[in-house]
Each structure stands twice: as structure tokens, then as C-alpha cells.
Amino acid sequence: MRPLPPSESNFGFAPDQDGLGAWVHETFLEDDAELYNPDHAHLRDASIGWLWTDEPATHRGRIILGEARLVPPPQERWGSAMAHHQIRNWFGHAPDFIITISAVWARDLDDANFCALIEHEMFHCAQARDQYGEPKFSRDGRPMFEMRGHDVEEFIGVVERYGAVSWDVARLVAAAERGPTVAKASIAQACGSCLMKRAA
């Protein structure tokens, strides 16, 4: 069953490794998971810190429901030291990524939209690639990570006027036309909150 955000209000930020973090691993990263996605296989080796927040956030007038961040290495400045101190207090160490989810919005999302939000943020968490497209590793053999941008950036007006002329937009349109590859039944098995609401 999908984890619920904290029920209290004004909590600011709350780490949830045992709830949200464990559920994400069991749902999307394990080979036998109901919603296993091989696109995220590199994240098995990543340390991800999961946070709920009830703090509002917007970007360019849009409400932010989730945010993935690459945790930078500590620098010799107090601001960096402060941030890393807080991160270690939350997670016990500095993870590779921190994914923050809006508790306010997550409470009201159905299972499919909640899964889409989680995977959207996971897609931002990428393994770095070299100039030949091969995965990069550090000297000690650990994967090197980076942030990944969206696959498509285009204006609806351009597509309305000219169609899906760029390769990436055409691919997105084709994916939408094929329909989802994850069945609603699979989502219900992995999440279950919508089924419980119906049964109540």
C-alpha cells in the first residue's frame, strides 16, 4: 500500500525512508515489483533521500508537486556546511539525490497520478554518461550521477500550428497514442489506496 504523508500540518519537511523510500524501492526498483521500470535500474545503486513537505512552492507561476535534487559535495563554506548538517540529520548521511514530494497535493492524488509524480522525479535522477554514451563510474567503482532534463520542451501553440515536427515531440505523441503500458490493476496492486477508499 502506498505510504501517506504526515497527517499533522505545519511540519515543514519530514524524511520518510521507511515509508516512502521503501515503497518506491519495492514498487519500481525490484525486478519482481508490480510496477518495475528498467529505466530506473541505475537507481538501485543510488542513495535517495525522500522528504514530504507541506511548504508551498511555485516556479514560473506553476505549483510544484515534487522536486528531485542532486546533493552537491560539501564545500568549505558555512552555507554548504549548514545544508549538509541538516541533510545528515534527516538521513544519517548525504544521499546522492533528495526527492521532495508535496504532502498537501499527494494526499489528494489518485494512485496513477501519485505513481506518475514519483516516477517523474525518479526520471530526473540519472547516471552520468561519457562522450560515448556509456555510464560513468568514479575511481572507486561507484556510479556517477547527474540531473536529467525533460525529454520534451515545446510550446503547445507550435504543435497546434505545425504538428509534431521535432523528433522528441513526435515520440511523445506516439507514446501517448499507444496508451499507458501500466494497467490500472497493476497500479491498484502496488498502491491500493484507491481500492481502500472504495471499500470504506
XYZ file of N, CA and C in Angstrom:
600
model
N 0.844 -1.173 0.000
C 0.000 0.000 0.000
C 0.893 1.240 0.000
N 0.490 2.219 -0.768
C 1.301 3.431 -0.882
C 1.317 4.187 0.448
N 2.440 4.773 0.781
C 2.552 5.499 2.050
C 1.811 6.827 1.990
N 1.318 7.226 3.125
C 0.631 8.509 3.223
C 1.564 9.530 3.859
N 1.409 10.790 3.472
C 2.232 11.831 4.102
C 1.817 12.039 5.555
N 2.624 12.748 6.323
C 2.260 13.026 7.713
C 0.889 13.687 7.798
N 0.112 13.318 8.820
C -1.246 13.850 8.952
C -1.268 15.237 9.595
N -0.246 15.559 10.384
C -0.226 16.881 11.017
C 0.098 17.960 9.984
N -0.172 19.195 10.353
C 0.131 20.302 9.441
C 1.286 21.124 10.004
N 1.845 21.968 9.158
C 2.965 22.837 9.524
C 4.184 22.066 10.021
N 4.467 20.919 9.403
C 5.640 20.145 9.808
C 6.883 20.549 9.024
N 6.713 21.314 7.964
C 7.859 21.772 7.183
C 8.376 20.700 6.248
N 9.368 19.940 6.694
C 9.951 18.854 5.906
C 10.100 17.638 6.808
N 9.716 16.473 6.297
C 9.806 15.247 7.093
C 10.394 14.123 6.250
N 11.565 13.584 6.643
C 12.133 12.450 5.913
C 11.261 11.216 6.092
N 11.208 10.373 5.071
C 10.378 9.163 5.132
C 11.054 8.024 4.376
N 12.195 7.581 4.873
C 12.927 6.491 4.228
C 12.204 5.157 4.379
N 11.631 4.902 5.556
C 10.995 3.610 5.819
C 9.633 3.495 5.155
N 8.960 4.608 4.967
C 7.659 4.582 4.308
C 7.798 4.792 2.819
N 7.943 6.042 2.421
C 8.000 6.393 1.002
C 9.218 5.779 0.312
N 10.390 5.894 0.911
C 11.603 5.357 0.290
C 11.533 3.855 0.077
N 11.081 3.116 1.088
C 10.973 1.654 0.971
C 9.915 1.274 -0.057
N 8.784 1.991 -0.047
C 7.712 1.700 -1.012
C 8.190 1.921 -2.442
N 8.914 2.997 -2.688
C 9.428 3.264 -4.034
C 10.340 2.122 -4.477
N 11.214 1.683 -3.585
C 12.139 0.597 -3.935
C 11.362 -0.678 -4.268
N 10.399 -1.041 -3.420
C 9.612 -2.261 -3.622
C 8.707 -2.167 -4.850
N 8.277 -0.965 -5.195
C 7.295 -0.783 -6.263
C 7.919 -0.608 -7.635
N 9.048 0.094 -7.726
C 9.613 0.439 -9.033
C 11.001 -0.148 -9.310
N 11.753 -0.511 -8.279
C 13.158 -0.872 -8.483
C 13.460 -2.366 -8.399
N 12.662 -3.128 -7.677
C 12.921 -4.564 -7.564
C 12.441 -5.278 -8.820
N 13.217 -6.275 -9.268
C 12.905 -6.984 -10.516
C 11.494 -7.557 -10.560
N 10.995 -8.038 -9.426
C 9.669 -8.657 -9.403
C 8.572 -7.682 -8.960
N 8.882 -6.404 -8.928
C 7.908 -5.394 -8.494
C 6.763 -5.279 -9.495
N 5.597 -4.995 -8.976
C 4.398 -4.863 -9.812
C 4.575 -3.795 -10.887
N 5.238 -2.700 -10.552
C 5.434 -1.597 -11.498
C 6.912 -1.410 -11.841
N 7.680 -2.488 -11.817
C 9.113 -2.414 -12.108
C 9.354 -1.655 -13.407
N 10.336 -0.747 -13.363
C 10.683 0.015 -14.560
C 12.195 -0.087 -14.769
N 12.623 -0.787 -15.829
C 14.066 -0.926 -16.064
C 14.764 0.406 -16.318
N 14.010 1.447 -16.676
C 14.613 2.769 -16.871
C 15.237 3.312 -15.585
N 14.811 2.778 -14.442
C 15.332 3.250 -13.153
C 16.348 2.286 -12.542
N 16.797 1.285 -13.286
C 17.690 0.259 -12.721
C 18.937 0.867 -12.083
N 19.457 1.947 -12.651
C 20.664 2.586 -12.092
C 20.428 3.140 -10.688
N 19.172 3.359 -10.325
C 18.877 3.933 -9.010
C 18.964 2.897 -7.888
N 19.085 1.629 -8.238
C 19.306 0.618 -7.193
C 20.608 0.895 -6.455
N 21.585 1.440 -7.173
C 22.892 1.736 -6.579
C 22.971 3.154 -6.017
N 21.905 3.908 -6.150
C 21.895 5.297 -5.670
C 21.309 5.362 -4.268
N 21.756 6.335 -3.526
C 21.137 6.638 -2.241
C 20.204 7.825 -2.472
N 18.908 7.603 -2.205
C 17.916 8.665 -2.402
C 17.295 8.990 -1.056
N 17.334 10.256 -0.691
C 16.645 10.728 0.500
C 15.256 11.194 0.103
N 14.230 10.693 0.783
C 12.845 11.042 0.462
C 12.290 11.967 1.536
N 11.703 13.069 1.100
C 11.118 14.060 2.010
C 9.672 14.346 1.628
N 8.822 14.460 2.630
C 7.500 15.059 2.465
C 7.635 16.522 2.867
N 6.844 17.380 2.263
C 6.801 18.772 2.706
C 5.382 19.308 2.615
N 5.062 20.228 3.520
C 3.799 20.964 3.387
C 4.077 22.441 3.100
N 5.322 22.730 2.757
C 5.696 24.091 2.358
C 5.271 24.319 0.905
N 4.636 25.451 0.608
C 4.258 25.718 -0.784
C 5.480 26.089 -1.620
N 5.419 25.745 -2.904
C 6.497 26.103 -3.831
C 5.903 26.291 -5.220
N 6.403 27.301 -5.921
C 5.979 27.543 -7.301
C 7.208 27.848 -8.147
N 7.043 27.667 -9.447
C 8.093 28.019 -10.400
C 7.404 28.545 -11.647
N 7.708 29.790 -11.990
C 7.097 30.434 -13.157
C 5.577 30.348 -13.131
N 5.026 30.539 -11.941
C 3.578 30.564 -11.779
C 2.918 29.200 -11.662
N 3.689 28.135 -11.694
C 3.119 26.792 -11.580
C 3.435 26.202 -10.212
N 2.466 25.482 -9.660
C 2.658 24.827 -8.370
C 3.581 23.628 -8.556
N 4.540 23.488 -7.665
C 5.473 22.358 -7.704
C 4.929 21.248 -6.806
N 4.773 20.054 -7.380
C 4.289 18.895 -6.624
C 5.437 18.021 -6.131
N 6.559 18.063 -6.831
C 7.712 17.261 -6.452
C 8.974 17.881 -7.016
N 10.095 17.522 -6.404
C 11.370 18.068 -6.871
C 12.488 17.078 -6.557
N 13.283 16.783 -7.572
C 14.481 15.960 -7.385
C 15.697 16.872 -7.423
N 16.655 16.596 -6.539
C 17.891 17.387 -6.492
C 19.078 16.459 -6.318
N 20.142 16.773 -7.018
C 21.423 16.102 -6.817
C 22.087 16.782 -5.621
N 22.522 16.001 -4.652
C 23.173 16.583 -3.477
C 24.620 16.901 -3.852
N 24.988 18.180 -3.826
C 26.359 18.538 -4.206
C 27.347 18.136 -3.115
N 28.600 17.932 -3.482
C 29.600 17.635 -2.452
C 29.766 18.844 -1.528
N 30.148 18.608 -0.276
C 30.327 19.732 0.641
C 31.450 20.659 0.178
N 31.249 21.939 0.420
C 32.260 22.940 0.100
C 32.711 23.596 1.394
N 33.790 24.320 1.331
C 34.325 24.959 2.533
C 33.666 26.313 2.759
N 32.353 26.283 2.859
C 31.574 27.488 3.162
C 30.506 27.103 4.174
N 30.124 28.057 5.009
C 29.159 27.753 6.051
C 27.800 27.363 5.490
N 27.391 27.994 4.398
C 26.098 27.639 3.805
C 26.065 26.174 3.397
N 27.136 25.713 2.783
C 27.238 24.310 2.382
C 27.295 23.409 3.614
N 28.071 23.810 4.611
C 28.184 23.016 5.838
C 26.838 22.917 6.545
N 26.089 24.039 6.576
C 24.764 24.032 7.191
C 23.828 23.066 6.479
N 23.809 23.151 5.142
C 22.933 22.288 4.348
C 23.283 20.818 4.568
N 24.568 20.488 4.554
C 24.974 19.092 4.750
C 24.689 18.623 6.169
N 24.800 19.508 7.139
C 24.458 19.157 8.520
C 22.982 18.782 8.608
N 22.112 19.587 7.992
C 20.676 19.301 8.001
C 20.375 17.989 7.282
N 21.013 17.781 6.141
C 20.802 16.550 5.370
C 21.219 15.326 6.187
N 22.361 15.403 6.867
C 22.804 14.278 7.705
C 21.847 14.055 8.873
N 21.286 15.124 9.428
C 20.292 14.964 10.494
C 19.054 14.237 9.985
N 18.646 14.538 8.758
C 17.472 13.875 8.186
C 17.733 12.413 7.860
N 18.863 12.133 7.190
C 19.065 10.814 6.594
C 20.216 10.009 7.196
N 21.006 10.602 8.069
C 22.140 9.902 8.650
C 23.393 9.953 7.789
N 23.266 10.444 6.581
C 24.380 10.574 5.638
C 23.926 11.535 4.543
N 24.812 11.865 3.630
C 24.437 12.697 2.481
C 24.110 11.773 1.309
N 22.825 11.654 0.934
C 22.465 10.791 -0.191
C 22.922 11.386 -1.523
N 22.808 10.586 -2.581
C 23.138 11.079 -3.921
C 22.087 12.084 -4.398
N 20.822 11.770 -4.137
C 19.702 12.627 -4.539
C 18.780 12.832 -3.352
N 18.037 13.929 -3.372
C 16.910 14.132 -2.465
C 15.692 14.381 -3.340
N 14.627 13.624 -3.081
C 13.359 13.838 -3.779
C 12.345 14.298 -2.744
N 11.775 15.460 -2.995
C 10.797 16.071 -2.097
C 9.430 16.013 -2.758
N 8.424 15.569 -1.999
C 7.060 15.422 -2.508
C 6.127 16.283 -1.667
N 5.244 17.022 -2.333
C 4.266 17.850 -1.634
C 3.233 16.967 -0.943
N 3.225 16.995 0.377
C 2.245 16.227 1.143
C 0.841 16.755 0.898
N 0.727 18.058 0.737
C -0.576 18.698 0.531
C -1.248 18.131 -0.715
N -0.493 18.034 -1.804
C -1.057 17.533 -3.063
C -1.117 16.020 -3.088
N -0.134 15.341 -2.515
C -0.088 13.874 -2.569
C -1.292 13.246 -1.886
N -1.806 13.880 -0.847
C -2.977 13.339 -0.143
C -4.164 13.163 -1.082
N -4.298 14.061 -2.063
C -5.475 14.057 -2.930
C -5.255 13.386 -4.280
N -4.038 12.978 -4.595
C -3.777 12.335 -5.885
C -4.290 10.901 -5.879
N -4.896 10.481 -7.002
C -5.233 9.063 -7.111
C -3.938 8.283 -7.315
N -4.041 6.961 -7.255
C -2.834 6.134 -7.304
C -2.033 6.336 -8.587
N -2.709 6.413 -9.739
C -1.994 6.565 -11.014
C -1.225 7.881 -11.053
N -1.848 8.961 -10.618
C -1.167 10.257 -10.630
C -0.051 10.320 -9.591
N -0.241 9.648 -8.458
C 0.822 9.591 -7.457
C 2.034 8.837 -8.018
N 1.787 7.690 -8.643
C 2.888 6.921 -9.253
C 3.575 7.737 -10.339
N 2.789 8.448 -11.148
C 3.368 9.278 -12.211
C 4.249 10.372 -11.616
N 3.813 10.982 -10.514
C 4.611 12.017 -9.854
C 5.939 11.437 -9.350
N 5.867 10.294 -8.680
C 7.083 9.673 -8.144
C 8.046 9.320 -9.272
N 7.528 8.675 -10.328
C 8.413 8.288 -11.435
C 8.948 9.502 -12.182
N 8.146 10.556 -12.294
C 8.633 11.778 -12.944
C 9.896 12.261 -12.242
N 9.852 12.323 -10.917
C 11.019 12.787 -10.166
C 12.178 11.799 -10.286
N 11.869 10.501 -10.318
C 12.929 9.500 -10.472
C 13.619 9.626 -11.831
N 12.864 9.977 -12.876
C 13.462 10.135 -14.205
C 14.480 11.276 -14.237
N 14.333 12.252 -13.349
C 15.325 13.330 -13.279
C 16.665 12.839 -12.716
N 16.646 11.732 -11.985
C 17.843 11.203 -11.316
C 18.544 10.226 -12.259
N 19.612 10.675 -12.877
C 20.253 9.887 -13.936
C 21.675 9.500 -13.571
N 22.142 8.436 -14.212
C 23.567 8.112 -14.132
C 24.265 8.900 -15.232
N 25.357 9.551 -14.873
C 26.113 10.347 -15.845
C 26.658 9.436 -16.943
N 26.810 10.008 -18.132
C 27.325 9.266 -19.295
C 28.582 9.945 -19.819
N 29.467 9.143 -20.404
C 30.666 9.717 -21.015
C 30.367 10.134 -22.455
N 31.389 10.596 -23.175
C 31.178 11.106 -24.537
C 30.731 10.021 -25.510
N 30.860 8.739 -25.115
C 30.428 7.631 -25.973
C 29.056 7.096 -25.569
N 28.439 7.749 -24.576
C 27.126 7.314 -24.117
C 27.158 6.188 -23.099
N 28.338 5.853 -22.610
C 28.478 4.775 -21.626
C 28.345 5.341 -20.210
N 27.779 4.541 -19.277
C 27.643 5.011 -17.894
C 29.003 5.339 -17.281
N 29.048 6.431 -16.512
C 30.286 6.850 -15.853
C 30.330 6.315 -14.422
N 31.554 5.977 -14.005
C 31.785 5.488 -12.647
C 32.954 6.255 -12.047
N 32.946 6.371 -10.724
C 34.051 7.033 -10.031
C 35.234 6.070 -9.946
N 36.355 6.561 -9.429
C 37.554 5.716 -9.296
C 37.318 4.509 -8.394
N 36.416 4.683 -7.411
C 36.142 3.554 -6.512
C 35.016 2.654 -7.025
N 34.577 2.876 -8.266
C 33.599 1.987 -8.890
C 32.145 2.346 -8.666
N 31.894 3.428 -7.933
C 30.503 3.847 -7.712
C 29.979 4.593 -8.936
N 28.688 4.411 -9.253
C 28.112 5.172 -10.361
C 28.199 6.672 -10.084
N 28.420 7.446 -11.125
C 28.400 8.905 -11.020
C 27.025 9.364 -11.496
N 26.426 10.255 -10.731
C 25.055 10.667 -11.024
C 24.997 12.115 -11.481
N 23.875 12.444 -12.124
C 23.614 13.804 -12.583
C 22.105 13.990 -12.690
N 21.702 15.230 -12.873
C 20.293 15.532 -13.095
C 20.001 15.437 -14.587
N 18.835 14.933 -14.904
C 18.403 14.787 -16.295
C 17.227 15.728 -16.526
N 17.265 16.435 -17.645
C 16.157 17.316 -18.004
C 15.002 16.533 -18.606
N 13.929 17.247 -18.899
C 12.769 16.611 -19.528
C 13.101 16.176 -20.949
N 12.430 15.138 -21.406
C 12.643 14.630 -22.763
C 12.163 15.614 -23.816
N 11.120 16.369 -23.482
C 10.493 17.247 -24.468
C 10.302 18.632 -23.871
N 10.671 19.642 -24.633
C 10.333 21.016 -24.268
C 9.835 21.697 -25.532
N 8.552 21.997 -25.528
C 7.936 22.607 -26.706
C 6.698 23.373 -26.270
N 6.267 24.307 -27.084
C 5.046 25.052 -26.825
C 3.871 24.344 -27.485
N 2.760 24.272 -26.783
C 1.550 23.675 -27.350
C 1.164 24.399 -28.628
N 1.308 25.730 -28.637
C 0.949 26.516 -29.818
C 1.726 26.108 -31.063
N 2.994 25.748 -30.900
C 3.799 25.301 -32.047
C 3.255 23.980 -32.580
N 2.932 23.062 -31.664
C 2.399 21.763 -32.086
C 1.023 21.940 -32.720
N 0.196 22.829 -32.158
C -1.126 23.083 -32.750
C -0.998 23.628 -34.164
N -0.054 24.507 -34.375
C 0.082 25.152 -35.689
C 0.830 24.289 -36.709
N 1.857 23.574 -36.251
C 2.737 22.889 -37.206
C 2.794 21.375 -37.035
N 2.184 20.866 -35.974
C 2.248 19.434 -35.722
C 3.493 19.060 -34.942
N 3.660 17.767 -34.781
C 4.803 17.238 -34.030
C 5.998 17.133 -34.967
N 6.583 18.292 -35.306
C 7.652 18.316 -36.307
C 9.009 17.885 -35.748
N 9.237 18.082 -34.466
C 10.529 17.661 -33.913
C 10.450 16.192 -33.491
N 11.605 15.536 -33.543
C 11.676 14.110 -33.248
C 11.182 13.798 -31.841
N 11.579 14.604 -30.842
C 11.198 14.313 -29.465
C 9.706 14.503 -29.233
N 9.108 15.534 -29.841
C 7.665 15.744 -29.701
C 6.912 14.617 -30.405
N 7.373 14.223 -31.583
C 6.729 13.126 -32.312
C 6.759 11.839 -31.487
N 7.873 11.603 -30.806
C 7.981 10.420 -29.944
C 7.007 10.489 -28.772
N 6.860 11.671 -28.184
C 5.925 11.846 -27.079
C 4.493 11.610 -27.546
N 4.136 12.170 -28.699
C 2.790 11.986 -29.247
C 2.539 10.502 -29.522
N 3.509 9.821 -30.109
C 3.360 8.391 -30.396
C 3.173 7.587 -29.106
N 3.918 7.933 -28.063
C 3.775 7.237 -26.781
C 2.384 7.465 -26.202
N 1.880 8.685 -26.297
C 0.541 8.992 -25.791
C -0.522 8.234 -26.580
N -0.348 8.141 -27.894
C -1.323 7.433 -28.730
C -1.338 5.937 -28.447
N -0.186 5.361 -28.093
C -0.142 3.927 -27.775
C -0.857 3.630 -26.463
N -0.966 4.607 -25.597
C -1.619 4.407 -24.307
C -0.634 3.920 -23.257
N -1.062 3.919 -21.997
C -0.164 3.543 -20.905
C 0.255 2.077 -20.985
N 1.477 1.807 -20.575
C 1.968 0.428 -20.536
C 1.701 -0.215 -19.180
N 1.285 0.564 -18.214
C 0.970 0.051 -16.884
C -0.546 -0.003 -16.748
N -1.065 -1.172 -16.439
C -2.511 -1.342 -16.291
C -2.980 -0.772 -14.961
N -4.237 -0.322 -14.945
C -4.802 0.212 -13.697
C -4.782 -0.843 -12.600
N -4.985 -2.102 -12.966
C -4.959 -3.170 -11.965
C -3.588 -3.276 -11.317
N -2.529 -3.117 -12.095
C -1.173 -3.172 -11.542
C -0.934 -2.022 -10.580
N -1.426 -0.841 -10.940
C -1.272 0.323 -10.061
C -2.014 0.082 -8.758
N -3.242 -0.456 -8.859
C -4.030 -0.716 -7.655
C -3.324 -1.724 -6.753
N -2.687 -2.734 -7.351
C -1.955 -3.720 -6.550
C -0.780 -3.073 -5.834
N -0.091 -2.179 -6.517
C 1.096 -1.557 -5.941
C 0.740 -0.489 -4.921
N -0.345 0.225 -5.165
C -0.684 1.363 -4.303
C -1.818 1.026 -3.347
N -2.940 0.665 -3.895
C -4.042 0.199 -3.073
C -4.864 1.241 -2.354
N -4.447 2.496 -2.304
C -5.234 3.453 -1.533
C -6.581 3.739 -2.166
N -6.639 3.731 -3.497
C -7.930 3.981 -4.150
C -8.889 2.824 -3.888
N -8.384 1.594 -3.889
C -9.234 0.443 -3.597
C -9.758 0.505 -2.169
N -8.908 0.919 -1.239
C -9.342 1.016 0.156
C -10.403 2.087 0.324
N -10.268 3.205 -0.421
C -11.272 4.269 -0.333
C -12.620 3.758 -0.822
N -12.604 2.947 -1.910
C -13.853 2.412 -2.445
C -14.481 1.412 -1.490
N -13.655 0.635 -0.802
C -14.161 -0.389 0.110
C -14.732 0.222 1.388
N -14.269 1.414 1.750
C -14.702 2.042 3.016
C -16.133 2.544 2.939
